Amino acid sequence: MKVSLLDYGAGNVRSVRNAILAAGYTVDDISSPEEILNSECIIFPGVGSYGSAMTVLKERGYDEALRTYLKDCDRPFLGICLGMQTLFESSEEFLGHDGDATKKTIEGLGVIPGKVIRFDDDAVPAVPHIGWNGRIPHQSSPVLSTSEEKDEVYFVHSYYVPIIEENKDWILTSTTYGNQRYVSSVQKGCVVATQFHPEKSGTTGLNIFKNFLQVRFFPSYVLYDYFVCAF
C-alpha cells in the first residue's frame, strides 16, 4: 500500500518518510498535478515560508489539483505544520526589502476559513514557538485514539491559526502558548492536519501516523464522530 508524499523542495522530509516506512507503508513522491489527483492518500509536510510554499504550489499547478483533491473531504490527506497552514484562506507575513519591512497577505488553498497570523511578542514567551506542548481536544478521532491529552508533541512555528466561529467545526485540538490559544490540529472527513510535527514527537507522533494510515486503508466505512471515510 502506497502513500503519496508531497515534497515541494523546501525542507528535509526524511523523518516523515521514515515515519511512513516505520508504519509499514511504501512511499511515492508526487511530481505532477495528475499524481495528486490520482493519489490514494497524500501526506504534505511543510516547513519554511508560507509565501514560498504557495509560490511553488502555484508554479507546479499543485494548488488547483490539491483544491480538487480536498474539495469534498472524502480523500485521505495529512498536512503537517505549513502543510496545515496552507489549507487556510491566507497568511500574514512580514517581508523585508532593502530593510523596509512591509506586511503582505498571501493567498492559501482556502479549504478552511481563517487567516494565519504571527504570534504577538507581548503575548508569548518567545517567537518562534519551539518545543514541546500539549493539546486540548475539541472532537474525537481515531487518529488520536492512542494518545492522551497529557502527551506532549513538538512545535516549531512563528505563525498560528486563530480560533474563529467559521473554523470551529474543523478544529480537532487547540494549544495554548503563553497567553495565546490557537488551532493545533484540524479534521473534517478524511482530511487531517497538524500544526505540530508528529515525525518529531516520539512514540506519540509515530502512533498518529500509524492511526491515520490504518484508518485510511481499513477496507470498510469508518465512522467515528467527525471522521467519515468510504474506502
PDB file of C-alpha atoms in Angstrom:
ATOM      1  CA  MET A   1       0.000   0.000   0.000  1.00  0.00           C
ATOM      2  CA  LYS A   2       1.465   3.313  -1.098  1.00  0.00           C
ATOM      3  CA  VAL A   3       1.392   6.785   0.388  1.00  0.00           C
ATOM      4  CA  SER A   4       1.988   9.810  -1.842  1.00  0.00           C
ATOM      5  CA  LEU A   5       4.391  12.327  -0.312  1.00  0.00           C
ATOM      6  CA  LEU A   6       4.151  15.947  -1.437  1.00  0.00           C
ATOM      7  CA  ASP A   7       7.658  17.353  -1.086  1.00  0.00           C
ATOM      8  CA  TYR A   8       7.843  20.823  -2.670  1.00  0.00           C
ATOM      9  CA  GLY A   9      11.576  21.085  -2.011  1.00  0.00           C
ATOM     10  CA  ALA A  10      11.616  23.490   0.936  1.00  0.00           C
ATOM     11  CA  GLY A  11      12.974  21.179   3.608  1.00  0.00           C
ATOM     12  CA  ASN A  12      14.158  17.809   4.752  1.00  0.00           C
ATOM     13  CA  VAL A  13      11.262  15.325   4.751  1.00  0.00           C
ATOM     14  CA  ARG A  14      13.400  12.326   5.652  1.00  0.00           C
ATOM     15  CA  SER A  15      11.893  11.988   9.128  1.00  0.00           C
ATOM     16  CA  VAL A  16       8.369  11.989   7.655  1.00  0.00           C
ATOM     17  CA  ARG A  17       9.382   9.393   5.074  1.00  0.00           C
ATOM     18  CA  ASN A  18      10.924   7.248   7.809  1.00  0.00           C
ATOM     19  CA  ALA A  19       7.757   7.501   9.921  1.00  0.00           C
ATOM     20  CA  ILE A  20       5.645   6.286   6.980  1.00  0.00           C
ATOM     21  CA  LEU A  21       8.034   3.399   6.331  1.00  0.00           C
ATOM     22  CA  ALA A  22       8.074   2.520  10.045  1.00  0.00           C
ATOM     23  CA  ALA A  23       4.283   2.297   9.934  1.00  0.00           C
ATOM     24  CA  GLY A  24       4.620  -0.383   7.244  1.00  0.00           C
ATOM     25  CA  TYR A  25       3.803   1.553   4.064  1.00  0.00           C
ATOM     26  CA  THR A  26       5.741   2.423   0.928  1.00  0.00           C
ATOM     27  CA  VAL A  27       6.183   5.996  -0.323  1.00  0.00           C
ATOM     28  CA  ASP A  28       5.764   7.559  -3.743  1.00  0.00           C
ATOM     29  CA  ASP A  29       6.943  11.129  -4.367  1.00  0.00           C
ATOM     30  CA  ILE A  30       4.452  13.392  -6.116  1.00  0.00           C
ATOM     31  CA  SER A  31       5.909  15.023  -9.227  1.00  0.00           C
ATOM     32  CA  SER A  32       2.870  16.280 -11.145  1.00  0.00           C
ATOM     33  CA  PRO A  33      -0.677  17.604 -10.601  1.00  0.00           C
ATOM     34  CA  GLU A  34      -2.027  14.398 -12.158  1.00  0.00           C
ATOM     35  CA  GLU A  35      -0.327  12.338  -9.462  1.00  0.00           C
ATOM     36  CA  ILE A  36      -2.108  14.424  -6.818  1.00  0.00           C
ATOM     37  CA  LEU A  37      -5.468  13.767  -8.465  1.00  0.00           C
ATOM     38  CA  ASN A  38      -4.752  10.026  -8.749  1.00  0.00           C
ATOM     39  CA  SER A  39      -3.329   9.559  -5.241  1.00  0.00           C
ATOM     40  CA  GLU A  40      -4.954   7.213  -2.746  1.00  0.00           C
ATOM     41  CA  CYS A  41      -3.509   9.062   0.234  1.00  0.00           C
ATOM     42  CA  ILE A  42      -1.426  12.257   0.467  1.00  0.00           C
ATOM     43  CA  ILE A  43       0.898  13.413   3.223  1.00  0.00           C
ATOM     44  CA  PHE A  44       2.065  17.027   2.891  1.00  0.00           C
ATOM     45  CA  PRO A  45       4.838  18.079   5.291  1.00  0.00           C
ATOM     46  CA  GLY A  46       5.779  21.734   5.086  1.00  0.00           C
ATOM     47  CA  VAL A  47       8.495  23.936   6.542  1.00  0.00           C
ATOM     48  CA  GLY A  48       9.706  27.452   5.804  1.00  0.00           C
ATOM     49  CA  SER A  49       7.835  30.381   4.307  1.00  0.00           C
ATOM     50  CA  TYR A  50       4.110  30.302   3.525  1.00  0.00           C
ATOM     51  CA  GLY A  51       4.700  32.584   0.559  1.00  0.00           C
ATOM     52  CA  SER A  52       7.464  30.411  -0.874  1.00  0.00           C
ATOM     53  CA  ALA A  53       5.367  27.267  -0.420  1.00  0.00           C
ATOM     54  CA  MET A  54       2.328  28.741  -2.167  1.00  0.00           C
ATOM     55  CA  THR A  55       4.516  30.113  -4.972  1.00  0.00           C
ATOM     56  CA  VAL A  56       5.928  26.643  -5.661  1.00  0.00           C
ATOM     57  CA  LEU A  57       2.496  25.008  -5.467  1.00  0.00           C
ATOM     58  CA  LYS A  58       1.112  27.520  -7.974  1.00  0.00           C
ATOM     59  CA  GLU A  59       4.094  27.282 -10.343  1.00  0.00           C
ATOM     60  CA  ARG A  60       3.784  23.495 -10.486  1.00  0.00           C
ATOM     61  CA  GLY A  61      -0.005  23.510 -10.774  1.00  0.00           C
ATOM     62  CA  TYR A  62      -0.320  21.706  -7.459  1.00  0.00           C
ATOM     63  CA  ASP A  63      -2.630  24.293  -5.890  1.00  0.00           C
ATOM     64  CA  GLU A  64      -5.636  23.616  -8.109  1.00  0.00           C
ATOM     65  CA  ALA A  65      -5.006  19.860  -8.002  1.00  0.00           C
ATOM     66  CA  LEU A  66      -4.980  19.986  -4.195  1.00  0.00           C
ATOM     67  CA  ARG A  67      -8.185  22.028  -4.086  1.00  0.00           C
ATOM     68  CA  THR A  68      -9.857  19.391  -6.257  1.00  0.00           C
ATOM     69  CA  TYR A  69      -8.475  16.526  -4.166  1.00  0.00           C
ATOM     70  CA  LEU A  70      -9.616  18.171  -0.919  1.00  0.00           C
ATOM     71  CA  LYS A  71     -12.933  19.581  -2.139  1.00  0.00           C
ATOM     72  CA  ASP A  72     -15.286  17.041  -0.551  1.00  0.00           C
ATOM     73  CA  CYS A  73     -13.020  15.997   2.369  1.00  0.00           C
ATOM     74  CA  ASP A  74     -13.531  12.379   1.328  1.00  0.00           C
ATOM     75  CA  ARG A  75      -9.950  11.537   0.281  1.00  0.00           C
ATOM     76  CA  PRO A  76      -7.220  10.885   2.874  1.00  0.00           C
ATOM     77  CA  PHE A  77      -4.852  13.787   3.464  1.00  0.00           C
ATOM     78  CA  LEU A  78      -2.445  14.565   6.295  1.00  0.00           C
ATOM     79  CA  GLY A  79      -0.884  18.026   6.372  1.00  0.00           C
ATOM     80  CA  ILE A  80       1.963  18.852   8.753  1.00  0.00           C
ATOM     81  CA  CYS A  81       2.947  22.320  10.038  1.00  0.00           C
ATOM     82  CA  LEU A  82       2.979  24.514   6.906  1.00  0.00           C
ATOM     83  CA  GLY A  83       1.009  21.703   5.264  1.00  0.00           C
ATOM     84  CA  MET A  84      -1.780  22.607   7.696  1.00  0.00           C
ATOM     85  CA  GLN A  85      -1.412  26.380   7.393  1.00  0.00           C
ATOM     86  CA  THR A  86      -1.713  26.358   3.589  1.00  0.00           C
ATOM     87  CA  LEU A  87      -5.195  24.837   3.928  1.00  0.00           C
ATOM     88  CA  PHE A  88      -6.445  28.175   5.250  1.00  0.00           C
ATOM     89  CA  GLU A  89      -7.522  31.214   3.265  1.00  0.00           C
ATOM     90  CA  SER A  90      -4.416  33.344   3.650  1.00  0.00           C
ATOM     91  CA  SER A  91      -1.328  34.148   5.697  1.00  0.00           C
ATOM     92  CA  GLU A  92       0.047  37.400   7.028  1.00  0.00           C
ATOM     93  CA  GLU A  93       3.790  37.669   6.537  1.00  0.00           C
ATOM     94  CA  PHE A  94       6.333  40.383   7.057  1.00  0.00           C
ATOM     95  CA  LEU A  95       8.551  40.644   4.010  1.00  0.00           C
ATOM     96  CA  GLY A  96      11.677  42.769   4.050  1.00  0.00           C
ATOM     97  CA  HIS A  97      13.004  44.705   1.053  1.00  0.00           C
ATOM     98  CA  ASP A  98      16.158  46.790   1.486  1.00  0.00           C
ATOM     99  CA  GLY A  99      15.487  46.917   5.212  1.00  0.00           C
ATOM    100  CA  ASP A 100      11.936  48.188   4.736  1.00  0.00           C
ATOM    101  CA  ALA A 101       9.524  45.622   6.224  1.00  0.00           C
ATOM    102  CA  THR A 102       6.064  45.538   4.707  1.00  0.00           C
ATOM    103  CA  LYS A 103       3.013  43.463   5.508  1.00  0.00           C
ATOM    104  CA  LYS A 104       1.577  41.311   2.772  1.00  0.00           C
ATOM    105  CA  THR A 105      -1.359  38.905   2.761  1.00  0.00           C
ATOM    106  CA  ILE A 106      -0.631  35.717   0.856  1.00  0.00           C
ATOM    107  CA  GLU A 107      -3.466  33.623  -0.531  1.00  0.00           C
ATOM    108  CA  GLY A 108      -3.676  29.989   0.577  1.00  0.00           C
ATOM    109  CA  LEU A 109      -5.662  27.000  -0.671  1.00  0.00           C
ATOM    110  CA  GLY A 110      -8.816  28.288   1.001  1.00  0.00           C
ATOM    111  CA  VAL A 111     -10.081  24.891   2.132  1.00  0.00           C
ATOM    112  CA  ILE A 112     -10.650  26.087   5.719  1.00  0.00           C
ATOM    113  CA  PRO A 113     -11.868  29.547   6.810  1.00  0.00           C
ATOM    114  CA  GLY A 114      -9.295  31.633   8.620  1.00  0.00           C
ATOM    115  CA  LYS A 115      -6.064  33.586   8.314  1.00  0.00           C
ATOM    116  CA  VAL A 116      -2.616  32.584   9.549  1.00  0.00           C
ATOM    117  CA  ILE A 117      -1.060  35.353  11.658  1.00  0.00           C
ATOM    118  CA  ARG A 118       2.143  35.930  13.606  1.00  0.00           C
ATOM    119  CA  PHE A 119       2.413  35.443  17.352  1.00  0.00           C
ATOM    120  CA  ASP A 120       2.301  38.715  19.261  1.00  0.00           C
ATOM    121  CA  ASP A 121       5.670  39.155  21.001  1.00  0.00           C
ATOM    122  CA  ASP A 122       3.887  40.580  24.051  1.00  0.00           C
ATOM    123  CA  ALA A 123       1.548  37.584  24.400  1.00  0.00           C
ATOM    124  CA  VAL A 124       4.047  34.695  24.253  1.00  0.00           C
ATOM    125  CA  PRO A 125       7.423  33.876  25.872  1.00  0.00           C
ATOM    126  CA  ALA A 126       9.333  33.880  22.584  1.00  0.00           C
ATOM    127  CA  VAL A 127       8.851  33.809  18.817  1.00  0.00           C
ATOM    128  CA  PRO A 128       9.165  31.296  17.261  1.00  0.00           C
ATOM    129  CA  HIS A 129       7.394  28.786  19.470  1.00  0.00           C
ATOM    130  CA  ILE A 130       9.894  25.925  19.671  1.00  0.00           C
ATOM    131  CA  GLY A 131       9.493  22.893  21.886  1.00  0.00           C
ATOM    132  CA  TRP A 132       7.025  20.502  23.481  1.00  0.00           C
ATOM    133  CA  ASN A 133       3.455  21.469  24.283  1.00  0.00           C
ATOM    134  CA  GLY A 134       0.103  19.829  24.951  1.00  0.00           C
ATOM    135  CA  ARG A 135      -3.234  19.763  23.147  1.00  0.00           C
ATOM    136  CA  ILE A 136      -6.837  20.361  24.187  1.00  0.00           C
ATOM    137  CA  PRO A 137      -9.241  18.016  22.315  1.00  0.00           C
ATOM    138  CA  HIS A 138     -12.272  19.510  20.581  1.00  0.00           C
ATOM    139  CA  GLN A 139     -13.585  16.334  18.958  1.00  0.00           C
ATOM    140  CA  SER A 140     -12.922  12.598  18.924  1.00  0.00           C
ATOM    141  CA  SER A 141     -10.847  10.972  16.212  1.00  0.00           C
ATOM    142  CA  PRO A 142      -9.285   7.552  15.614  1.00  0.00           C
ATOM    143  CA  VAL A 143      -6.124   9.426  14.585  1.00  0.00           C
ATOM    144  CA  LEU A 144      -5.635  10.471  18.216  1.00  0.00           C
ATOM    145  CA  SER A 145      -7.154   7.362  19.791  1.00  0.00           C
ATOM    146  CA  THR A 146      -3.841   6.089  21.187  1.00  0.00           C
ATOM    147  CA  SER A 147      -2.674   9.408  22.646  1.00  0.00           C
ATOM    148  CA  GLU A 148      -3.825  11.269  25.731  1.00  0.00           C
ATOM    149  CA  GLU A 149      -4.235  14.963  26.403  1.00  0.00           C
ATOM    150  CA  LYS A 150      -1.159  14.897  28.649  1.00  0.00           C
ATOM    151  CA  ASP A 151       1.040  13.544  25.822  1.00  0.00           C
ATOM    152  CA  GLU A 152       3.033  16.489  24.509  1.00  0.00           C
ATOM    153  CA  VAL A 153       4.024  16.997  20.879  1.00  0.00           C
ATOM    154  CA  TYR A 154       6.731  19.071  19.205  1.00  0.00           C
ATOM    155  CA  PHE A 155       6.133  22.522  17.703  1.00  0.00           C
ATOM    156  CA  VAL A 156       8.293  24.868  15.607  1.00  0.00           C
ATOM    157  CA  HIS A 157       6.408  27.912  14.261  1.00  0.00           C
ATOM    158  CA  SER A 158       6.145  31.696  14.352  1.00  0.00           C
ATOM    159  CA  TYR A 159       2.673  31.902  12.821  1.00  0.00           C
ATOM    160  CA  TYR A 160      -0.570  30.373  14.037  1.00  0.00           C
ATOM    161  CA  VAL A 161      -4.241  29.979  13.165  1.00  0.00           C
ATOM    162  CA  PRO A 162      -6.695  31.776  15.482  1.00  0.00           C
ATOM    163  CA  ILE A 163      -9.871  30.021  16.560  1.00  0.00           C
ATOM    164  CA  ILE A 164     -12.844  31.733  14.928  1.00  0.00           C
ATOM    165  CA  GLU A 165     -16.513  30.816  14.647  1.00  0.00           C
ATOM    166  CA  GLU A 166     -16.141  29.941  10.966  1.00  0.00           C
ATOM    167  CA  ASN A 167     -13.499  27.241  11.518  1.00  0.00           C
ATOM    168  CA  LYS A 168     -14.721  25.718  14.794  1.00  0.00           C
ATOM    169  CA  ASP A 169     -16.211  22.675  13.062  1.00  0.00           C
ATOM    170  CA  TRP A 170     -12.748  21.832  11.707  1.00  0.00           C
ATOM    171  CA  ILE A 171     -10.817  22.033  14.985  1.00  0.00           C
ATOM    172  CA  LEU A 172      -9.519  18.718  16.284  1.00  0.00           C
ATOM    173  CA  THR A 173      -7.274  20.186  19.009  1.00  0.00           C
ATOM    174  CA  SER A 174      -6.130  23.570  20.260  1.00  0.00           C
ATOM    175  CA  THR A 175      -2.977  24.531  22.140  1.00  0.00           C
ATOM    176  CA  THR A 176      -2.090  27.379  24.483  1.00  0.00           C
ATOM    177  CA  TYR A 177       1.269  29.114  24.190  1.00  0.00           C
ATOM    178  CA  GLY A 178       1.768  31.959  26.640  1.00  0.00           C
ATOM    179  CA  ASN A 179      -1.495  33.890  26.550  1.00  0.00           C
ATOM    180  CA  GLN A 180      -2.423  32.719  23.063  1.00  0.00           C
ATOM    181  CA  ARG A 181      -4.701  29.766  22.329  1.00  0.00           C
ATOM    182  CA  TYR A 182      -4.685  28.585  18.721  1.00  0.00           C
ATOM    183  CA  VAL A 183      -5.611  25.748  16.366  1.00  0.00           C
ATOM    184  CA  SER A 184      -3.073  22.929  16.696  1.00  0.00           C
ATOM    185  CA  SER A 185      -4.825  20.316  14.540  1.00  0.00           C
ATOM    186  CA  VAL A 186      -7.846  20.045  12.286  1.00  0.00           C
ATOM    187  CA  GLN A 187     -10.021  17.324  10.835  1.00  0.00           C
ATOM    188  CA  LYS A 188     -13.092  17.030   8.684  1.00  0.00           C
ATOM    189  CA  GLY A 189     -13.953  13.791   6.932  1.00  0.00           C
ATOM    190  CA  CYS A 190     -10.719  12.261   5.677  1.00  0.00           C
ATOM    191  CA  VAL A 191      -8.717  15.498   5.826  1.00  0.00           C
ATOM    192  CA  VAL A 192      -6.415  15.779   8.853  1.00  0.00           C
ATOM    193  CA  ALA A 193      -3.672  18.322   9.531  1.00  0.00           C
ATOM    194  CA  THR A 194      -1.443  19.284  12.444  1.00  0.00           C
ATOM    195  CA  GLN A 195       0.472  22.431  13.379  1.00  0.00           C
ATOM    196  CA  PHE A 196       2.857  20.260  15.401  1.00  0.00           C
ATOM    197  CA  HIS A 197       5.358  17.806  13.938  1.00  0.00           C
ATOM    198  CA  PRO A 198       4.282  14.197  14.593  1.00  0.00           C
ATOM    199  CA  GLU A 199       7.501  12.963  12.956  1.00  0.00           C
ATOM    200  CA  LYS A 200       9.463  14.742  15.731  1.00  0.00           C
ATOM    201  CA  SER A 201       7.088  13.802  18.557  1.00  0.00           C
ATOM    202  CA  GLY A 202       8.416  10.384  19.547  1.00  0.00           C
ATOM    203  CA  THR A 203       6.048   7.486  20.137  1.00  0.00           C
ATOM    204  CA  THR A 204       3.009   9.776  20.305  1.00  0.00           C
ATOM    205  CA  GLY A 205       3.751  11.153  16.846  1.00  0.00           C
ATOM    206  CA  LEU A 206       4.530   7.780  15.310  1.00  0.00           C
ATOM    207  CA  ASN A 207       1.188   6.490  16.588  1.00  0.00           C
ATOM    208  CA  ILE A 208      -0.561   9.423  14.908  1.00  0.00           C
ATOM    209  CA  PHE A 209       0.965   8.341  11.582  1.00  0.00           C
ATOM    210  CA  LYS A 210       0.023   4.709  12.204  1.00  0.00           C
ATOM    211  CA  ASN A 211      -3.535   5.548  13.198  1.00  0.00           C
ATOM    212  CA  PHE A 212      -4.074   7.828  10.210  1.00  0.00           C
ATOM    213  CA  LEU A 213      -2.757   5.221   7.780  1.00  0.00           C
ATOM    214  CA  GLN A 214      -4.568   2.284   9.372  1.00  0.00           C
ATOM    215  CA  VAL A 215      -7.877   4.127   9.177  1.00  0.00           C
ATOM    216  CA  ARG A 216      -7.104   5.089   5.579  1.00  0.00           C
ATOM    217  CA  PHE A 217      -6.584   1.514   4.449  1.00  0.00           C
ATOM    218  CA  PHE A 218      -9.247  -0.225   6.556  1.00  0.00           C
ATOM    219  CA  PRO A 219     -11.490  -1.930   3.937  1.00  0.00           C
ATOM    220  CA  SER A 220     -14.869  -0.623   5.064  1.00  0.00           C
ATOM    221  CA  TYR A 221     -16.709   2.501   6.130  1.00  0.00           C
ATOM    222  CA  VAL A 222     -15.142   4.200   9.097  1.00  0.00           C
ATOM    223  CA  LEU A 223     -17.481   6.267  11.226  1.00  0.00           C
ATOM    224  CA  TYR A 224     -16.060   7.910  14.309  1.00  0.00           C
ATOM    225  CA  ASP A 225     -17.717  11.167  15.215  1.00  0.00           C
ATOM    226  CA  TYR A 226     -16.460  13.678  12.609  1.00  0.00           C
ATOM    227  CA  PHE A 227     -14.249  11.170  10.811  1.00  0.00           C
ATOM    228  CA  VAL A 228     -16.229   9.537   7.995  1.00  0.00           C
ATOM    229  CA  CYS A 229     -14.441   7.874   5.085  1.00  0.00           C
ATOM    230  CA  ALA A 230     -15.521   5.338   2.498  1.00  0.00           C
ATOM    231  CA  PHE A 231     -12.560   3.258   1.355  1.00  0.00           C
TER     232      PHE A 231
END
